[in-house]
Amino acid sequence: EGEFLIEETFGMQKGVGGGNFLILAEDAEAALAAAEAAVDAMTNQPGVILPFPGGVVRSGSKVGSRRYKGMVATTNDPFAPTLRAMTKSQVPEGVNSVLEIVLDGTDAPSIEAAMRLGIPAACRPGGRTITAGNYGGKLGPHHFHLRRIMSDVA
């Protein structure tokens, strides 16, 4: 039982995908608090959407698979704390939770503006590191370098 509602008409336009940052935290509670604060800070940014439910992805995904050639996306195992012993991990000691925020937008400057709001908001107690996924250029032509994006933020 239920009802499914959708707009009768809607528009679309070309956009830019691939904006992302990872929140590495001591525990799940700290990571979630940081991610929620970042999402709240970016939610009303014009020209940007956070395409995942609640704006947050657990450990994120990466393009392709090491084992299964037909897989389009798989777990970003270098940033999965529970896989630390089974893969070449990029998760530092003391980090037990990693959440990713993915941003898509009408253009790269809109995504960068949202990141300038979200990253400082994510800097909360229990957080250890903010970094970004780099997928070897497989996400497309746009690259969002955090140091450059954040260089003019006080």
XYZ file of C-alpha atoms in Angstrom:
154
model
C 0.000 0.000 0.000
C 1.187 3.460 -0.665
C 1.368 6.265 -3.068
C 4.217 7.282 -5.342
C 4.321 10.959 -6.238
C 6.511 12.595 -8.830
C 6.514 15.895 -10.636
C 4.685 15.785 -13.944
C 7.447 17.706 -15.648
C 10.986 18.534 -14.702
C 14.055 19.933 -16.388
C 17.592 18.797 -16.691
C 20.918 20.183 -17.753
C 24.501 19.050 -18.060
C 26.450 19.176 -14.856
C 29.653 18.206 -13.117
C 30.153 15.176 -10.897
C 32.981 13.914 -8.789
C 33.291 16.415 -5.973
C 33.963 14.517 -2.764
C 35.662 14.568 0.574
C 36.256 11.902 3.184
C 35.840 12.406 6.908
C 38.152 10.179 8.948
C 37.169 10.045 12.610
C 37.883 8.215 15.843
C 34.478 6.543 15.904
C 31.156 6.329 14.073
C 29.485 8.932 16.275
C 32.157 11.552 15.587
C 32.170 10.787 11.850
C 28.388 11.043 11.621
C 28.268 14.299 13.600
C 30.911 15.776 11.290
C 29.161 14.534 8.150
C 25.778 15.854 9.283
C 27.303 19.255 10.060
C 28.910 19.348 6.607
C 25.656 18.350 4.907
C 23.748 21.025 6.836
C 26.292 23.640 5.753
C 26.076 22.663 2.073
C 22.394 21.796 1.681
C 21.220 25.196 0.466
C 24.214 25.945 -1.753
C 22.839 26.922 -5.179
C 23.674 24.614 -8.051
C 24.779 21.670 -5.879
C 23.215 18.383 -4.850
C 24.418 15.715 -2.462
C 23.138 12.659 -4.360
C 23.228 10.028 -1.622
C 20.558 9.572 1.078
C 21.245 12.080 3.820
C 24.191 13.293 1.734
C 26.555 10.684 3.204
C 28.223 7.486 1.928
C 29.814 4.874 4.183
C 33.537 4.565 3.303
C 32.624 5.568 -0.205
C 33.053 3.673 -3.401
C 35.707 3.540 -6.045
C 35.530 3.133 -9.781
C 35.839 -0.485 -10.882
C 37.003 -3.562 -9.027
C 40.312 -5.304 -8.488
C 38.735 -8.761 -8.834
C 35.599 -8.458 -10.941
C 36.083 -6.701 -14.269
C 32.340 -6.189 -14.827
C 31.782 -4.219 -11.624
C 31.251 -0.503 -12.195
C 31.860 0.509 -8.567
C 33.004 -1.264 -5.407
C 33.906 -0.405 -1.830
C 36.777 2.051 -1.564
C 38.797 -0.526 0.360
C 41.836 1.702 1.082
C 39.477 3.843 3.198
C 37.451 1.064 4.843
C 38.648 0.732 8.454
C 37.321 -2.828 8.786
C 39.438 -3.919 5.792
C 42.649 -2.404 7.185
C 44.314 -5.813 7.632
C 43.297 -7.116 4.180
C 44.268 -4.271 1.862
C 46.799 -1.515 1.370
C 45.032 0.762 3.828
C 45.149 4.538 3.883
C 43.308 4.631 7.209
C 45.608 5.962 9.951
C 45.809 4.394 13.392
C 43.155 5.824 15.691
C 40.637 6.174 12.860
C 37.743 3.732 13.100
C 35.133 5.347 10.880
C 35.235 6.918 7.420
C 32.318 8.678 5.757
C 32.291 10.276 2.322
C 30.332 13.250 1.066
C 29.778 13.329 -2.698
C 28.836 16.547 -4.475
C 27.449 17.033 -7.967
C 26.640 20.425 -9.398
C 25.893 22.675 -12.300
C 29.571 23.622 -12.557
C 32.894 23.162 -10.774
C 32.852 26.578 -9.022
C 29.494 25.713 -7.406
C 30.886 22.444 -6.080
C 34.013 24.183 -4.794
C 31.915 26.849 -3.035
C 29.908 24.130 -1.291
C 33.090 22.331 -0.253
C 34.390 25.581 1.268
C 31.299 25.548 3.497
C 31.158 21.836 4.250
C 34.770 21.076 5.085
C 35.114 23.611 7.931
C 31.734 22.488 9.291
C 33.019 18.898 9.373
C 35.982 19.842 11.575
C 34.577 18.684 14.902
C 35.727 16.843 18.026
C 36.729 13.266 17.258
C 37.620 14.066 13.676
C 41.152 13.174 12.641
C 41.513 13.995 8.946
C 39.666 15.391 5.959
C 40.891 14.052 2.627
C 39.442 13.268 -0.782
C 39.076 10.267 -3.011
C 41.305 10.296 -6.067
C 40.242 7.686 -8.549
C 43.023 8.042 -11.087
C 41.011 10.362 -13.309
C 38.323 7.719 -13.860
C 35.526 9.995 -12.630
C 35.967 12.468 -15.430
C 37.832 15.628 -16.331
C 37.121 17.625 -13.163
C 39.478 17.356 -10.207
C 38.773 18.990 -6.855
C 42.064 19.558 -5.033
C 41.270 20.300 -1.392
C 44.389 22.364 -0.653
C 43.647 24.701 -3.555
C 39.929 24.897 -2.791
C 40.511 25.635 0.887
C 43.503 27.964 0.401
C 41.411 31.129 0.708
C 39.313 29.980 3.683
C 40.304 31.636 6.945
